[in-house]
Short mmCIF file of C-alpha atoms in Angstrom, two decimals:
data_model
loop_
_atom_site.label_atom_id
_atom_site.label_comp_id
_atom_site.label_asym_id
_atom_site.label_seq_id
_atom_site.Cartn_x
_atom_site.Cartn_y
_atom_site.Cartn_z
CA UNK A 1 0.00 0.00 0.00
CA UNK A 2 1.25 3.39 -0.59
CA UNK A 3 -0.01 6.99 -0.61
CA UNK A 4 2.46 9.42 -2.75
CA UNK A 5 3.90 11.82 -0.10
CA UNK A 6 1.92 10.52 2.96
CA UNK A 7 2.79 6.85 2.88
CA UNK A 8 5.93 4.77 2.02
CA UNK A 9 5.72 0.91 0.33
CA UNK A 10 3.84 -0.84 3.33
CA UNK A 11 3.88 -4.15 2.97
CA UNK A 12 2.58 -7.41 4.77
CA UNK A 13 3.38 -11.25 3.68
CA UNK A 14 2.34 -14.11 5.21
CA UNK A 15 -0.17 -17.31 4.38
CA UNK A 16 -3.62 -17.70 4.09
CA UNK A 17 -5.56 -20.99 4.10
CA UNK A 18 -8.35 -22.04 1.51
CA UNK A 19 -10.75 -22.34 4.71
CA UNK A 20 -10.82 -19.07 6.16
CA UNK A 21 -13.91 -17.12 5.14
CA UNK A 22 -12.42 -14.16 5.56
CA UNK A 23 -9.21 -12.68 6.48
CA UNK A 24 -8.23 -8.70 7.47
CA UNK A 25 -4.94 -8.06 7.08
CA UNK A 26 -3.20 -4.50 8.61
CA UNK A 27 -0.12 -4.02 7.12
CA UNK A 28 2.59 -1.92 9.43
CA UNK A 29 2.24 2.01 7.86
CA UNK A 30 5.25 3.29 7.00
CA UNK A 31 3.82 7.07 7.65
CA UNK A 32 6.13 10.38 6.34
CA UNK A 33 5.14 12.19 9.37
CA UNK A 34 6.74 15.18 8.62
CA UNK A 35 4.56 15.59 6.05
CA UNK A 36 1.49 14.49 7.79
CA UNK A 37 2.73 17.38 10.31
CA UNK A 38 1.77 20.18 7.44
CA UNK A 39 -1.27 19.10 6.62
CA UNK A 40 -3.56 22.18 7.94
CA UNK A 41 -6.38 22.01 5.07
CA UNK A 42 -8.48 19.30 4.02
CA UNK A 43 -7.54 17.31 0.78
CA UNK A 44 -7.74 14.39 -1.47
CA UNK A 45 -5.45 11.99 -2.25
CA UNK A 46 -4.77 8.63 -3.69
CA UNK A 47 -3.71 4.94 -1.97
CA UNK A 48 -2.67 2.11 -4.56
CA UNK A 49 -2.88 -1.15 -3.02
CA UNK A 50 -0.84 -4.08 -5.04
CA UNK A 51 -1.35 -7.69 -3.90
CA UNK A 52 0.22 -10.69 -5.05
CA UNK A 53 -1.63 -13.84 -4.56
CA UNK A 54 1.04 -17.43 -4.77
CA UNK A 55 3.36 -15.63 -7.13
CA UNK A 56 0.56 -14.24 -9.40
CA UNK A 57 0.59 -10.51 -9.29
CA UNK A 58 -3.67 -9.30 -8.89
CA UNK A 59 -4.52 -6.16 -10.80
CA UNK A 60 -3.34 -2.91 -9.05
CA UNK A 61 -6.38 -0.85 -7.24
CA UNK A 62 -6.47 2.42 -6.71
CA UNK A 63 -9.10 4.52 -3.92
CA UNK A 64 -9.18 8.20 -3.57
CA UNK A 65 -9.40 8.97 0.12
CA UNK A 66 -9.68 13.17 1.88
CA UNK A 67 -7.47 13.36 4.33
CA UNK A 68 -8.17 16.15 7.12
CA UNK A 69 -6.26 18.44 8.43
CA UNK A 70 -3.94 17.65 11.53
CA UNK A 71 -6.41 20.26 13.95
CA UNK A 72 -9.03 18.31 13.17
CA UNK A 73 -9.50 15.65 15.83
CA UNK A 74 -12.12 12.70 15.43
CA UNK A 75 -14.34 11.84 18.70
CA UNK A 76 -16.11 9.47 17.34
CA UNK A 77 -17.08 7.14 14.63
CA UNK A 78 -20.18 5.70 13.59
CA UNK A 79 -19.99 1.97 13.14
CA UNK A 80 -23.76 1.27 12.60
CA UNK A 81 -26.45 4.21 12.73
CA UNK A 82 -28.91 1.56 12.58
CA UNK A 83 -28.47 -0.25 15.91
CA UNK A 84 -26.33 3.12 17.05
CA UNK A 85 -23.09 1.61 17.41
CA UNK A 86 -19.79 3.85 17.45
CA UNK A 87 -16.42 3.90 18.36
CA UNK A 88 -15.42 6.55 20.66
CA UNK A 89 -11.65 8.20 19.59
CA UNK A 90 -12.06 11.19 22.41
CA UNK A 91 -9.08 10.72 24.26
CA UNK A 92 -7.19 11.80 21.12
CA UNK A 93 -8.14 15.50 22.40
CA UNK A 94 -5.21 14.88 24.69
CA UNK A 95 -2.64 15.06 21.81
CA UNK A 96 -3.64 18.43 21.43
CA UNK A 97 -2.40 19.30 25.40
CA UNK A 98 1.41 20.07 24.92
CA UNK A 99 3.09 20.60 28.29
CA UNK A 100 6.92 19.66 26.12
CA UNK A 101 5.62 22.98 23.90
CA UNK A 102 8.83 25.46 24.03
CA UNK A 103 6.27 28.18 24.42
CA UNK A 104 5.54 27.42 28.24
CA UNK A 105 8.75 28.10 30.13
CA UNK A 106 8.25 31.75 29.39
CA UNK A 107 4.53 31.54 30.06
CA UNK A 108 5.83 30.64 33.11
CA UNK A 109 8.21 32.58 33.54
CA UNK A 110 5.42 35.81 33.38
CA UNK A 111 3.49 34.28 36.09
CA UNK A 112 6.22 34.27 38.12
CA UNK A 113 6.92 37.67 37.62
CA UNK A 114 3.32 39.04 38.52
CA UNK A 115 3.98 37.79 42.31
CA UNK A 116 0.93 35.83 42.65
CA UNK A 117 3.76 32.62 43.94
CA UNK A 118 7.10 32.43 44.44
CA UNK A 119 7.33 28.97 42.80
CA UNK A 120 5.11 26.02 40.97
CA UNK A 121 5.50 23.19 43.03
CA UNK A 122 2.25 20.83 42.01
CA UNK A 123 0.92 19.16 45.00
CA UNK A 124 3.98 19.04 47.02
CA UNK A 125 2.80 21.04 49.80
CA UNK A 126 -0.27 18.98 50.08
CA UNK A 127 -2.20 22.71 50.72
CA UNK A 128 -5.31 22.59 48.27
CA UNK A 129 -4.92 26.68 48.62
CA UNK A 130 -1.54 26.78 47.58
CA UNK A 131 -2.63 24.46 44.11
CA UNK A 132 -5.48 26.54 43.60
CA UNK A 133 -3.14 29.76 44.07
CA UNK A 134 -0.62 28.47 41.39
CA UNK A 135 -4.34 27.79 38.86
CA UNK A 136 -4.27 31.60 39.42
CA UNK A 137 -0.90 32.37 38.47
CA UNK A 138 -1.28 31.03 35.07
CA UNK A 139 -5.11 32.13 34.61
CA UNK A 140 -3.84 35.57 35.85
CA UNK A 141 -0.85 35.57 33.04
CA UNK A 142 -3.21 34.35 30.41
CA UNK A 143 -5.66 37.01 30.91
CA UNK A 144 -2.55 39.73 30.61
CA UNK A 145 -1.98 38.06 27.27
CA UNK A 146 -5.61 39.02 26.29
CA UNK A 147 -6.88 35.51 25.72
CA UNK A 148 -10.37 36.19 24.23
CA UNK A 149 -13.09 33.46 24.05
CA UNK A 150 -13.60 32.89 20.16
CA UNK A 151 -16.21 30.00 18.87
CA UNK A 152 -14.25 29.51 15.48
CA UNK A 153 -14.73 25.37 15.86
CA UNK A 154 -16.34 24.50 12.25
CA UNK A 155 -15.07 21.47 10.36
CA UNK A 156 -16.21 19.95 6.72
CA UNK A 157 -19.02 18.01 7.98
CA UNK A 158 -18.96 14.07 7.30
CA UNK A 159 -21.72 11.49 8.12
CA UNK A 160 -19.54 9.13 9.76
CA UNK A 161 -16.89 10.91 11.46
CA UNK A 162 -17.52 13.36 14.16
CA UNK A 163 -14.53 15.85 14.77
CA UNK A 164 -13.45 19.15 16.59
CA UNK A 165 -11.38 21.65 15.18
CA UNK A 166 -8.38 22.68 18.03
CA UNK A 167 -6.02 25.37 17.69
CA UNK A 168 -2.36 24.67 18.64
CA UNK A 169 -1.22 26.42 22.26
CA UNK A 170 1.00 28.52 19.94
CA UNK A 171 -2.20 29.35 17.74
CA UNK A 172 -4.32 29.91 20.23
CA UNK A 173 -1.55 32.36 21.80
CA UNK A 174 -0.47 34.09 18.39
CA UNK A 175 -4.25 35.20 17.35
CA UNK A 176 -5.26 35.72 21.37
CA UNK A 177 -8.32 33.52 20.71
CA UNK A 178 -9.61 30.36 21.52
CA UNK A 179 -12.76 28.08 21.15
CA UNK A 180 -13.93 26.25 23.94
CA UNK A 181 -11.80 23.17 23.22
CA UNK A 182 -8.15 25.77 22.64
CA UNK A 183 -8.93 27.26 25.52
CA UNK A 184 -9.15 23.89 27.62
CA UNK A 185 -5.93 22.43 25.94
CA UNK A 186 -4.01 25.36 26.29
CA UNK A 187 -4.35 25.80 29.85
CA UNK A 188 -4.03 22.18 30.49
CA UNK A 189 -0.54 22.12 28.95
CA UNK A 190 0.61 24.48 30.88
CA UNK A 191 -0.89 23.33 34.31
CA UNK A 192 0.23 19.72 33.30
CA UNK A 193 3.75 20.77 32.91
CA UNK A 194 3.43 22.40 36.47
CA UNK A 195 3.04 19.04 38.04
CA UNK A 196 -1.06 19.05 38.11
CA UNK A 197 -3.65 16.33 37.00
CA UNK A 198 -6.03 17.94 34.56
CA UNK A 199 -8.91 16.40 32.60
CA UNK A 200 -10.34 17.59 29.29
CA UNK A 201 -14.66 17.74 30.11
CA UNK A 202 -16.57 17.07 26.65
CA UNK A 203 -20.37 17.48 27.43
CA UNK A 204 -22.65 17.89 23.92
CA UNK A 205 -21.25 21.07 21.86
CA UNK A 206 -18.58 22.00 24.29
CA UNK A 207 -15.39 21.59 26.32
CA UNK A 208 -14.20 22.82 29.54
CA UNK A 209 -11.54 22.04 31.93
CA UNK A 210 -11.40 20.15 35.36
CA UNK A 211 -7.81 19.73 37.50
CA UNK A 212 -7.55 17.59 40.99
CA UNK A 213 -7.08 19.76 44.14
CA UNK A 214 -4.65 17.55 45.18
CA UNK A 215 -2.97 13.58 44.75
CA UNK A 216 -5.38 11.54 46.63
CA UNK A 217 -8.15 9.59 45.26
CA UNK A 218 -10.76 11.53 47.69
CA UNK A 219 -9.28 14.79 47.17
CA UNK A 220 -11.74 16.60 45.15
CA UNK A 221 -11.48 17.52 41.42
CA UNK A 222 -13.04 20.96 40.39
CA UNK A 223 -14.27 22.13 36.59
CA UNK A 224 -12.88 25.35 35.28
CA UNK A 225 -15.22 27.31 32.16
CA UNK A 226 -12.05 28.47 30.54
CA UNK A 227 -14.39 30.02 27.96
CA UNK A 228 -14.87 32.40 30.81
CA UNK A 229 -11.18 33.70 30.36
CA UNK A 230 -11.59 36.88 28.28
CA UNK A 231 -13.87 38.13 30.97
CA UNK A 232 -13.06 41.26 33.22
CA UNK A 233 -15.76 41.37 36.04
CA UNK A 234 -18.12 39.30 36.95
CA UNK A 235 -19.34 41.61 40.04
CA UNK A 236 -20.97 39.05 42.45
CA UNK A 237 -20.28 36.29 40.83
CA UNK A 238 -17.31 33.63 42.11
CA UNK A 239 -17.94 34.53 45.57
CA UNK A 240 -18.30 31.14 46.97
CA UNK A 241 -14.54 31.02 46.43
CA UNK A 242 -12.67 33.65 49.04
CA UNK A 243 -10.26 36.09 47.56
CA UNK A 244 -7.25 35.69 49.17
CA UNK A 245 -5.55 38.00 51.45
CA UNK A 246 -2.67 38.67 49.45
CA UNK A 247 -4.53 39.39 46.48
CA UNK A 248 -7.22 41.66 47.90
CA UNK A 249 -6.78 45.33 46.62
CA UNK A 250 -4.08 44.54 44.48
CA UNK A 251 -4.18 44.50 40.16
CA UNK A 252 -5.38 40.77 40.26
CA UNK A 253 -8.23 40.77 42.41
CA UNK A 254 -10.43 41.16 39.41
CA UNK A 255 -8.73 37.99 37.71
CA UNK A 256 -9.29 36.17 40.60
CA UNK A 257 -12.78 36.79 40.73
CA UNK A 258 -13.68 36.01 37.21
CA UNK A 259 -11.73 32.88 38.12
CA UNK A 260 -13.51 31.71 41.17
CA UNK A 261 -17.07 32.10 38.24
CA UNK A 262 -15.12 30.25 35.82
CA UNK A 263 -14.44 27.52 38.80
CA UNK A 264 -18.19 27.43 39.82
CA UNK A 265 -19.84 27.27 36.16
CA UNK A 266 -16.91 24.78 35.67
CA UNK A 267 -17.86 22.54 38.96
CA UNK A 268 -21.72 22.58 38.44
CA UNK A 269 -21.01 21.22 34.92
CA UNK A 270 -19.36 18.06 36.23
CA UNK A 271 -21.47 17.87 39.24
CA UNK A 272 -24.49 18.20 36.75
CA UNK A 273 -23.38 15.58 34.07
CA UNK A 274 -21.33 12.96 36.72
CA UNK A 275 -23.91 10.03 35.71
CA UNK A 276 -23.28 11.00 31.84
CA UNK A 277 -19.53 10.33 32.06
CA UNK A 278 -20.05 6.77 33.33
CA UNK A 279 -22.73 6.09 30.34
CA UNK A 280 -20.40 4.25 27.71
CA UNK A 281 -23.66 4.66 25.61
CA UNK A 282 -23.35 8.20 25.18
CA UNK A 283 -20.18 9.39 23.44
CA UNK A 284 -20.67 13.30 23.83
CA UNK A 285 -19.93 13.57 27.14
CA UNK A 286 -16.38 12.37 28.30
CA UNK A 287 -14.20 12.73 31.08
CA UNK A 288 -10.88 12.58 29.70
CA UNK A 289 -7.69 12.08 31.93
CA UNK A 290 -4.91 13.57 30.23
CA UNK A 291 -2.49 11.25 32.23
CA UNK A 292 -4.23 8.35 30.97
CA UNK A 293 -4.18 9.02 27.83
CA UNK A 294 -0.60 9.67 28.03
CA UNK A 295 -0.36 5.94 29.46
CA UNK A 296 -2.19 4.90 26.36
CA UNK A 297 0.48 5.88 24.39
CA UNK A 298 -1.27 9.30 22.82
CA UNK A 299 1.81 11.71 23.37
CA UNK A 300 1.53 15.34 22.35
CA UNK A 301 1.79 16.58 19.01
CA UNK A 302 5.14 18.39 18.35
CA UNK A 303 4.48 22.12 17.57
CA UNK A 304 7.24 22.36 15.57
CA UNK A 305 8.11 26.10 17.24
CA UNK A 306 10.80 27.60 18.38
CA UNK A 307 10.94 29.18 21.99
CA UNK A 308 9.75 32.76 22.60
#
């Protein structure tokens, strides 16, 4: 099998027996994944397929496939619309979270500098305050940066495939905008390279973030509307969260507020839809751990950028 450009000579050999009814065979794929790594725009292109049966060469076949572009990421597949079966692809969201991008050192770096902590140490002081203070720090940063919510999510429709469009952190970054789903991945790379367990939240039409408080299975996990982010004040909203001391009166006491909202829309949604994200029935709502997924072997996708 080969694709010209996309896919070297990818061969399989072995036997078959006259009494098999029917036999699938998946040849290894000798991808060019440099090239796959351009592909930002939808196109077609062409697989041969050359078979040769006990020495005796089978006319070659040709198929015309589209292939999408890499920010387009599949969620799921329908197998059967008939009897509704699918096959759920959702955890590939988490090759869009990129805590190796070189981008995040100096986004780091900036929320260090506005004083909200001295240092990102994850969960190693076991204080659920000082976790949720370091959240802060890189909300805080993010909002200097002008992060603006942006619902710019359309793909080319298909019947069979359901997919997401998702800006790259660097994307997101470079036009200061971000869909519900850029927004999410962005700020889970960067609280993911801090040493924090974050989650990617798909409910129907929409994504949001949720991190753990802290390392223990009963310590609790909170939902973050990072949609929320381009906000300014929220007056009374986010008050069930106090503002700390240190912050009160200073420049970020307004980010922390629209924060503590985001935090509270964000929590309500997972308390709202917990029984959904156990139904294996219904594949729009997913609770993705970004830690498993890394386990599964879905590693982020390199940006390909320099560092800034």
């Amino acid at each position: 099998i080969t694709i010209d450009g996309f896919l070297n000579a990818s061969v399989w050999q072995g036997t078959m027996y006259d009494d098999y009814e029917e036999v699938t065979i998946y040849p290894k794929a000798a991808w060019n994944f440099d090239a796959l790594h351009k592909i930002r725009e939808q196109r077609p292109v062409t697989a041969t397929f050359k078979v040769t049966v006990g020495g005796e060469e089978l006319p070659t076949q040709t198929e015309t496939f589209t292939m999408r572009s890499l920010n387009d990421c599949p969620f799921y597949v329908i197998l059967d619309k008939e009897n509704e079966e699918f096959e759920s692809y959702s955890e590939l969201f988490a090759a869009y979270v990129n805590e190796n991008h070189p981008w995040v050192d100096g986004l780091l770096k900036e929320a260090l500098a506005t004083g909200v902590v001295s240092g990102f140490t994850g969960y190693q002081s076991g204080d659920p305050d000082e976790v949720l203070a370091q959240v802060f720090a890189v909300w805080n940063v993010l909002q200097k940066r002008g992060i603006k919510y942006s619902d710019i999510s359309t793909t080319t429709p298909s019947e069979w495939v359901y997919s997401q469009t998702v800006r790259f952190l660097d994307d997101s970054i470079d036009a200061t905008q971000a869909n519900c789903v850029d927004g999410t991945v962005l700020m889970a790379s960067i609280l993911r390279k801090i040493g924090l367990n974050v989650h990617l939240v798909m409910v129907p039409g929409h994504c949001l973030l949720a991190f753990d408080l802290g390392e223990g299975d009963d310590d609790p996990i909170m939902g973050l509307e990072t949609t929320m982010l381009g906000e300014k004040d929220l007056g009374e909203a986010g008050k069930e969260i106090e503002v700390p001391e240190a912050i009160v009166g200073t420049p970020h006491e307004n980010s922390f507020k629209v924060l503590a909202a985001a935090i509270g829309v964000g929590t309500e949604t997972l308390e709202e839809n917990a029984d959904a994200f156990d139904d294996e029935t219904q594949p729009q709502y997913e609770l993705i751990s970004v830690a498993d997924a890394r386990e599964m072997g879905i590693m982020p996708i390199a940006s390909g950028r320099e560092k800034k």
